[in-house]
Amino acid sequence: MSLDIKICGLKTDEAVAAALDEGASHIGFIFFPKSPRNVDAQTAGRLRRAAVGRAKAVAVTVNADDATLDAIVAEMQPDVLQLHGDESPARVSAVKQRYGLPVIKALALRERRDLDAISPYIGIADGFLFDAKPPKGSDLPGGNGVSFDWQILGGLDASVNYMLSGGLNAGNIAEALEATNARGIDISSGVESAPGVKDVSLIREFFRVARVAKGADVA
């Protein structure tokens, strides 16, 4: 099985080029003012053009209203929307209907019982992103550089389509893949030299290690 890799929180041409050249299946752009990875829709629209025909461009929002999403979709023209806030199943459904785009719902996990949150979204969300619950005091729902206990995913129904996120880097990706057998992974802070600053060398190293871990079967 091939492994999808999403490099998220991109802000520069150099980082986008590195992700695409290494074979990223998805590139992500963050629309959340509190994040050091926040970009405006115009910038994301310009950067995502490099991905046309090469990777899917994902717009990541947090409890965004229709007006905000309208502007992002019109300017960026994403392939996928990722909802990383407290959006209900009804909200996910409404967003899908409004834009006609696939929607990924991010869910924050810490312990096994947190997996109960998945069920209401089955058949509504096109996929999930499992991230770690943010540490106390953080204003960011993701990109905190912390992981969760991957073993809690061991009993998850194999039909659940998800990307693994939260604290991933070149040093732990092999262990994460062995523990979860995830079909996709999402990385942001793990390829940064500082919050919001993507490091091309770290992107390349991450892909190198991921290829080894998956026997070079990286999408």
PDB file of C-alpha atoms in Angstrom:
ATOM      1  CA  MET A   1       0.000   0.000   0.000  1.00  0.00           C
ATOM      2  CA  SER A   2       1.338   3.404  -0.899  1.00  0.00           C
ATOM      3  CA  LEU A   3       1.720   6.062   1.776  1.00  0.00           C
ATOM      4  CA  ASP A   4       0.213   9.525   1.343  1.00  0.00           C
ATOM      5  CA  ILE A   5       2.319  12.312   2.819  1.00  0.00           C
ATOM      6  CA  LYS A   6       0.954  15.777   3.488  1.00  0.00           C
ATOM      7  CA  ILE A   7       3.338  18.596   4.266  1.00  0.00           C
ATOM      8  CA  CYS A   8       1.241  21.169   6.076  1.00  0.00           C
ATOM      9  CA  GLY A   9       1.668  24.796   7.028  1.00  0.00           C
ATOM     10  CA  LEU A  10       3.539  25.809   3.875  1.00  0.00           C
ATOM     11  CA  LYS A  11       4.295  29.488   3.309  1.00  0.00           C
ATOM     12  CA  THR A  12       7.128  29.764   0.770  1.00  0.00           C
ATOM     13  CA  ASP A  13       7.899  28.745  -2.800  1.00  0.00           C
ATOM     14  CA  GLU A  14      11.023  26.900  -1.637  1.00  0.00           C
ATOM     15  CA  ALA A  15       9.150  24.742   0.863  1.00  0.00           C
ATOM     16  CA  VAL A  16       6.378  23.966  -1.621  1.00  0.00           C
ATOM     17  CA  ALA A  17       8.937  22.991  -4.257  1.00  0.00           C
ATOM     18  CA  ALA A  18      10.788  20.713  -1.819  1.00  0.00           C
ATOM     19  CA  ALA A  19       7.570  18.968  -0.776  1.00  0.00           C
ATOM     20  CA  LEU A  20       6.476  18.436  -4.377  1.00  0.00           C
ATOM     21  CA  ASP A  21       9.897  17.351  -5.595  1.00  0.00           C
ATOM     22  CA  GLU A  22      10.065  14.732  -2.847  1.00  0.00           C
ATOM     23  CA  GLY A  23       6.675  13.352  -3.846  1.00  0.00           C
ATOM     24  CA  ALA A  24       4.181  14.796  -1.366  1.00  0.00           C
ATOM     25  CA  SER A  25       0.648  13.646  -2.146  1.00  0.00           C
ATOM     26  CA  HIS A  26      -0.856  16.697  -0.400  1.00  0.00           C
ATOM     27  CA  ILE A  27       0.306  20.181   0.518  1.00  0.00           C
ATOM     28  CA  GLY A  28      -1.514  22.114   3.214  1.00  0.00           C
ATOM     29  CA  PHE A  29      -2.105  25.786   3.876  1.00  0.00           C
ATOM     30  CA  ILE A  30      -3.207  27.062   7.276  1.00  0.00           C
ATOM     31  CA  PHE A  31      -5.871  29.730   7.641  1.00  0.00           C
ATOM     32  CA  PHE A  32      -5.799  30.464  11.361  1.00  0.00           C
ATOM     33  CA  PRO A  33      -4.489  33.844  12.533  1.00  0.00           C
ATOM     34  CA  LYS A  34      -3.045  32.512  15.798  1.00  0.00           C
ATOM     35  CA  SER A  35      -0.815  30.054  13.960  1.00  0.00           C
ATOM     36  CA  PRO A  36       2.763  30.935  12.936  1.00  0.00           C
ATOM     37  CA  ARG A  37       1.902  29.090   9.725  1.00  0.00           C
ATOM     38  CA  ASN A  38      -1.044  31.308   8.863  1.00  0.00           C
ATOM     39  CA  VAL A  39      -1.246  32.525   5.252  1.00  0.00           C
ATOM     40  CA  ASP A  40      -3.710  34.671   3.378  1.00  0.00           C
ATOM     41  CA  ALA A  41      -5.844  33.228   0.619  1.00  0.00           C
ATOM     42  CA  GLN A  42      -4.044  35.128  -2.113  1.00  0.00           C
ATOM     43  CA  THR A  43      -0.657  33.738  -1.085  1.00  0.00           C
ATOM     44  CA  ALA A  44      -2.039  30.217  -0.820  1.00  0.00           C
ATOM     45  CA  GLY A  45      -3.644  30.570  -4.232  1.00  0.00           C
ATOM     46  CA  ARG A  46      -0.322  31.544  -5.771  1.00  0.00           C
ATOM     47  CA  LEU A  47       1.652  28.804  -4.026  1.00  0.00           C
ATOM     48  CA  ARG A  48      -0.830  26.034  -4.758  1.00  0.00           C
ATOM     49  CA  ARG A  49      -0.512  26.529  -8.515  1.00  0.00           C
ATOM     50  CA  ALA A  50       2.770  24.622  -8.413  1.00  0.00           C
ATOM     51  CA  ALA A  51       0.852  21.565  -7.189  1.00  0.00           C
ATOM     52  CA  VAL A  52      -1.608  21.353 -10.077  1.00  0.00           C
ATOM     53  CA  GLY A  53      -1.336  17.868 -11.532  1.00  0.00           C
ATOM     54  CA  ARG A  54       1.192  16.844  -8.883  1.00  0.00           C
ATOM     55  CA  ALA A  55      -0.457  16.929  -5.456  1.00  0.00           C
ATOM     56  CA  LYS A  56      -3.708  17.878  -3.796  1.00  0.00           C
ATOM     57  CA  ALA A  57      -3.849  21.316  -2.182  1.00  0.00           C
ATOM     58  CA  VAL A  58      -5.593  21.383   1.188  1.00  0.00           C
ATOM     59  CA  ALA A  59      -7.080  24.432   2.905  1.00  0.00           C
ATOM     60  CA  VAL A  60      -6.966  24.012   6.678  1.00  0.00           C
ATOM     61  CA  THR A  61      -9.428  26.072   8.712  1.00  0.00           C
ATOM     62  CA  VAL A  62     -10.608  26.230  12.315  1.00  0.00           C
ATOM     63  CA  ASN A  63     -14.320  26.830  12.914  1.00  0.00           C
ATOM     64  CA  ALA A  64     -14.463  29.074   9.851  1.00  0.00           C
ATOM     65  CA  ASP A  65     -17.767  30.634   8.858  1.00  0.00           C
ATOM     66  CA  ASP A  66     -19.224  30.582   5.342  1.00  0.00           C
ATOM     67  CA  ALA A  67     -17.895  34.022   4.434  1.00  0.00           C
ATOM     68  CA  THR A  68     -14.342  33.014   5.367  1.00  0.00           C
ATOM     69  CA  LEU A  69     -14.584  29.741   3.486  1.00  0.00           C
ATOM     70  CA  ASP A  70     -16.127  31.473   0.471  1.00  0.00           C
ATOM     71  CA  ALA A  71     -13.099  33.770   0.224  1.00  0.00           C
ATOM     72  CA  ILE A  72     -10.596  30.938   0.671  1.00  0.00           C
ATOM     73  CA  VAL A  73     -12.235  28.666  -1.877  1.00  0.00           C
ATOM     74  CA  ALA A  74     -12.602  31.460  -4.437  1.00  0.00           C
ATOM     75  CA  GLU A  75      -9.008  32.671  -4.098  1.00  0.00           C
ATOM     76  CA  MET A  76      -7.078  29.473  -3.413  1.00  0.00           C
ATOM     77  CA  GLN A  77      -9.223  26.940  -5.281  1.00  0.00           C
ATOM     78  CA  PRO A  78      -8.287  24.046  -2.986  1.00  0.00           C
ATOM     79  CA  ASP A  79      -8.761  20.403  -3.859  1.00  0.00           C
ATOM     80  CA  VAL A  80      -9.679  19.482  -0.295  1.00  0.00           C
ATOM     81  CA  LEU A  81     -10.977  21.269   2.802  1.00  0.00           C
ATOM     82  CA  GLN A  82      -9.699  20.269   6.239  1.00  0.00           C
ATOM     83  CA  LEU A  83     -11.795  21.303   9.227  1.00  0.00           C
ATOM     84  CA  HIS A  84      -9.573  21.408  12.295  1.00  0.00           C
ATOM     85  CA  GLY A  85     -11.901  22.905  14.880  1.00  0.00           C
ATOM     86  CA  ASP A  86     -15.030  21.818  16.712  1.00  0.00           C
ATOM     87  CA  GLU A  87     -17.122  21.435  13.570  1.00  0.00           C
ATOM     88  CA  SER A  88     -20.130  19.151  14.081  1.00  0.00           C
ATOM     89  CA  PRO A  89     -21.158  16.408  11.643  1.00  0.00           C
ATOM     90  CA  ALA A  90     -23.924  18.735  10.447  1.00  0.00           C
ATOM     91  CA  ARG A  91     -21.376  21.462   9.748  1.00  0.00           C
ATOM     92  CA  VAL A  92     -19.137  19.046   7.856  1.00  0.00           C
ATOM     93  CA  SER A  93     -22.105  17.993   5.739  1.00  0.00           C
ATOM     94  CA  ALA A  94     -23.081  21.607   5.060  1.00  0.00           C
ATOM     95  CA  VAL A  95     -19.534  22.498   3.975  1.00  0.00           C
ATOM     96  CA  LYS A  96     -19.412  19.524   1.600  1.00  0.00           C
ATOM     97  CA  GLN A  97     -22.703  20.522   0.027  1.00  0.00           C
ATOM     98  CA  ARG A  98     -21.800  24.195  -0.253  1.00  0.00           C
ATOM     99  CA  TYR A  99     -18.466  23.703  -2.030  1.00  0.00           C
ATOM    100  CA  GLY A 100     -18.655  20.255  -3.587  1.00  0.00           C
ATOM    101  CA  LEU A 101     -15.198  19.434  -2.241  1.00  0.00           C
ATOM    102  CA  PRO A 102     -13.922  16.496  -0.183  1.00  0.00           C
ATOM    103  CA  VAL A 103     -13.716  17.318   3.519  1.00  0.00           C
ATOM    104  CA  ILE A 104     -11.216  15.944   6.026  1.00  0.00           C
ATOM    105  CA  LYS A 105     -12.267  16.232   9.667  1.00  0.00           C
ATOM    106  CA  ALA A 106      -9.470  16.572  12.188  1.00  0.00           C
ATOM    107  CA  LEU A 107     -10.018  14.972  15.579  1.00  0.00           C
ATOM    108  CA  ALA A 108      -7.818  15.387  18.652  1.00  0.00           C
ATOM    109  CA  LEU A 109      -6.856  12.195  20.498  1.00  0.00           C
ATOM    110  CA  ARG A 110      -5.201  11.397  23.793  1.00  0.00           C
ATOM    111  CA  GLU A 111      -6.775   8.170  25.055  1.00  0.00           C
ATOM    112  CA  ARG A 112      -8.748   5.284  23.636  1.00  0.00           C
ATOM    113  CA  ARG A 113     -12.145   6.681  24.556  1.00  0.00           C
ATOM    114  CA  ASP A 114     -11.446   9.713  22.348  1.00  0.00           C
ATOM    115  CA  LEU A 115     -11.987   7.392  19.384  1.00  0.00           C
ATOM    116  CA  ASP A 116     -15.710   7.481  20.164  1.00  0.00           C
ATOM    117  CA  ALA A 117     -15.800  10.896  18.477  1.00  0.00           C
ATOM    118  CA  ILE A 118     -15.244   9.253  15.083  1.00  0.00           C
ATOM    119  CA  SER A 119     -18.592   7.475  14.753  1.00  0.00           C
ATOM    120  CA  PRO A 120     -20.874  10.513  14.167  1.00  0.00           C
ATOM    121  CA  TYR A 121     -18.722  11.568  11.209  1.00  0.00           C
ATOM    122  CA  ILE A 122     -18.628   8.194   9.447  1.00  0.00           C
ATOM    123  CA  GLY A 123     -20.301   8.496   6.067  1.00  0.00           C
ATOM    124  CA  ILE A 124     -20.087  12.300   6.224  1.00  0.00           C
ATOM    125  CA  ALA A 125     -16.399  13.193   6.337  1.00  0.00           C
ATOM    126  CA  ASP A 126     -14.346  11.912   3.406  1.00  0.00           C
ATOM    127  CA  GLY A 127     -11.448  11.191   5.712  1.00  0.00           C
ATOM    128  CA  PHE A 128      -9.995  11.961   9.102  1.00  0.00           C
ATOM    129  CA  LEU A 129      -6.824  13.484  10.466  1.00  0.00           C
ATOM    130  CA  PHE A 130      -5.893  12.231  13.919  1.00  0.00           C
ATOM    131  CA  ASP A 131      -3.867  14.782  15.847  1.00  0.00           C
ATOM    132  CA  ALA A 132      -2.763  14.968  19.463  1.00  0.00           C
ATOM    133  CA  LYS A 133      -4.799  17.020  21.872  1.00  0.00           C
ATOM    134  CA  PRO A 134      -3.002  20.341  22.358  1.00  0.00           C
ATOM    135  CA  PRO A 135      -0.964  20.790  25.521  1.00  0.00           C
ATOM    136  CA  LYS A 136      -2.385  22.946  28.287  1.00  0.00           C
ATOM    137  CA  GLY A 137      -2.107  26.628  27.456  1.00  0.00           C
ATOM    138  CA  SER A 138      -1.750  26.207  23.696  1.00  0.00           C
ATOM    139  CA  ASP A 139      -3.935  28.331  21.422  1.00  0.00           C
ATOM    140  CA  LEU A 140      -3.282  26.023  18.471  1.00  0.00           C
ATOM    141  CA  PRO A 141      -5.447  22.973  17.701  1.00  0.00           C
ATOM    142  CA  GLY A 142      -2.538  21.454  15.761  1.00  0.00           C
ATOM    143  CA  GLY A 143       1.111  22.031  14.935  1.00  0.00           C
ATOM    144  CA  ASN A 144       2.157  21.792  18.576  1.00  0.00           C
ATOM    145  CA  GLY A 145       4.844  19.185  17.990  1.00  0.00           C
ATOM    146  CA  VAL A 146       3.305  16.690  20.421  1.00  0.00           C
ATOM    147  CA  SER A 147       2.173  13.143  19.714  1.00  0.00           C
ATOM    148  CA  PHE A 148      -0.350  10.806  21.314  1.00  0.00           C
ATOM    149  CA  ASP A 149      -0.210   7.123  22.197  1.00  0.00           C
ATOM    150  CA  TRP A 150      -0.370   5.522  18.745  1.00  0.00           C
ATOM    151  CA  GLN A 151      -1.249   2.165  20.289  1.00  0.00           C
ATOM    152  CA  ILE A 152      -4.828   3.355  20.872  1.00  0.00           C
ATOM    153  CA  LEU A 153      -5.384   3.083  17.111  1.00  0.00           C
ATOM    154  CA  GLY A 154      -4.655  -0.640  17.149  1.00  0.00           C
ATOM    155  CA  GLY A 155      -8.290  -1.668  17.412  1.00  0.00           C
ATOM    156  CA  LEU A 156      -9.620   0.876  14.947  1.00  0.00           C
ATOM    157  CA  ASP A 157     -11.812  -0.462  12.157  1.00  0.00           C
ATOM    158  CA  ALA A 158      -9.660  -0.888   9.053  1.00  0.00           C
ATOM    159  CA  SER A 159     -12.287   0.884   6.959  1.00  0.00           C
ATOM    160  CA  VAL A 160     -11.588   4.225   8.678  1.00  0.00           C
ATOM    161  CA  ASN A 161      -9.580   6.363   6.277  1.00  0.00           C
ATOM    162  CA  TYR A 162      -7.203   8.586   8.218  1.00  0.00           C
ATOM    163  CA  MET A 163      -3.969  10.498   8.197  1.00  0.00           C
ATOM    164  CA  LEU A 164      -1.777  10.363  11.277  1.00  0.00           C
ATOM    165  CA  SER A 165      -0.512  13.660  12.656  1.00  0.00           C
ATOM    166  CA  GLY A 166       0.960  15.107  15.818  1.00  0.00           C
ATOM    167  CA  GLY A 167       4.648  15.323  16.688  1.00  0.00           C
ATOM    168  CA  LEU A 168       5.888  13.324  13.711  1.00  0.00           C
ATOM    169  CA  ASN A 169       9.463  13.737  12.519  1.00  0.00           C
ATOM    170  CA  ALA A 170      12.245  11.779  10.868  1.00  0.00           C
ATOM    171  CA  GLY A 171      13.202  10.286  14.217  1.00  0.00           C
ATOM    172  CA  ASN A 172       9.881   8.643  14.984  1.00  0.00           C
ATOM    173  CA  ILE A 173       8.055   8.123  11.681  1.00  0.00           C
ATOM    174  CA  ALA A 174       9.183   4.506  11.310  1.00  0.00           C
ATOM    175  CA  GLU A 175       7.871   3.682  14.794  1.00  0.00           C
ATOM    176  CA  ALA A 176       4.609   5.536  14.103  1.00  0.00           C
ATOM    177  CA  LEU A 177       3.975   3.640  10.887  1.00  0.00           C
ATOM    178  CA  GLU A 178       4.739   0.294  12.501  1.00  0.00           C
ATOM    179  CA  ALA A 179       2.397   1.050  15.399  1.00  0.00           C
ATOM    180  CA  THR A 180      -0.538   2.309  13.346  1.00  0.00           C
ATOM    181  CA  ASN A 181      -0.255   1.102   9.763  1.00  0.00           C
ATOM    182  CA  ALA A 182      -1.600   4.520   8.777  1.00  0.00           C
ATOM    183  CA  ARG A 183      -2.265   5.042   5.077  1.00  0.00           C
ATOM    184  CA  GLY A 184      -1.369   8.709   5.268  1.00  0.00           C
ATOM    185  CA  ILE A 185       0.700  11.007   7.438  1.00  0.00           C
ATOM    186  CA  ASP A 186       0.636  14.742   8.002  1.00  0.00           C
ATOM    187  CA  ILE A 187       3.677  16.659   9.184  1.00  0.00           C
ATOM    188  CA  SER A 188       4.223  20.326   9.938  1.00  0.00           C
ATOM    189  CA  SER A 189       6.401  21.298  12.922  1.00  0.00           C
ATOM    190  CA  GLY A 190       8.535  18.181  12.443  1.00  0.00           C
ATOM    191  CA  VAL A 191      10.124  19.675   9.325  1.00  0.00           C
ATOM    192  CA  GLU A 192      10.690  23.174  10.721  1.00  0.00           C
ATOM    193  CA  SER A 193      13.793  24.935  12.018  1.00  0.00           C
ATOM    194  CA  ALA A 194      11.563  27.339  13.985  1.00  0.00           C
ATOM    195  CA  PRO A 195       7.773  27.661  14.412  1.00  0.00           C
ATOM    196  CA  GLY A 196       6.334  28.308  10.961  1.00  0.00           C
ATOM    197  CA  VAL A 197       9.719  28.103   9.197  1.00  0.00           C
ATOM    198  CA  LYS A 198       9.952  25.042   6.972  1.00  0.00           C
ATOM    199  CA  ASP A 199      13.453  23.615   6.509  1.00  0.00           C
ATOM    200  CA  VAL A 200      14.076  22.112   3.081  1.00  0.00           C
ATOM    201  CA  SER A 201      16.734  19.757   4.415  1.00  0.00           C
ATOM    202  CA  LEU A 202      14.350  18.435   7.078  1.00  0.00           C
ATOM    203  CA  ILE A 203      11.647  17.877   4.459  1.00  0.00           C
ATOM    204  CA  ARG A 204      14.063  15.848   2.372  1.00  0.00           C
ATOM    205  CA  GLU A 205      15.266  13.830   5.343  1.00  0.00           C
ATOM    206  CA  PHE A 206      11.719  13.065   6.415  1.00  0.00           C
ATOM    207  CA  PHE A 207      10.858  11.663   3.004  1.00  0.00           C
ATOM    208  CA  ARG A 208      14.074   9.637   2.932  1.00  0.00           C
ATOM    209  CA  VAL A 209      13.251   7.972   6.243  1.00  0.00           C
ATOM    210  CA  ALA A 210       9.594   7.464   5.318  1.00  0.00           C
ATOM    211  CA  ARG A 211      10.625   5.711   2.103  1.00  0.00           C
ATOM    212  CA  VAL A 212      12.841   3.336   4.016  1.00  0.00           C
ATOM    213  CA  ALA A 213      10.074   2.668   6.543  1.00  0.00           C
ATOM    214  CA  LYS A 214       7.559   1.882   3.797  1.00  0.00           C
ATOM    215  CA  GLY A 215       9.960   0.079   1.484  1.00  0.00           C
ATOM    216  CA  ALA A 216      10.107   3.064  -0.923  1.00  0.00           C
ATOM    217  CA  ASP A 217       6.329   2.792  -1.442  1.00  0.00           C
ATOM    218  CA  VAL A 218       5.587   6.487  -0.914  1.00  0.00           C
ATOM    219  CA  ALA A 219       2.888   8.119  -3.068  1.00  0.00           C
TER     220      ALA A 219
END
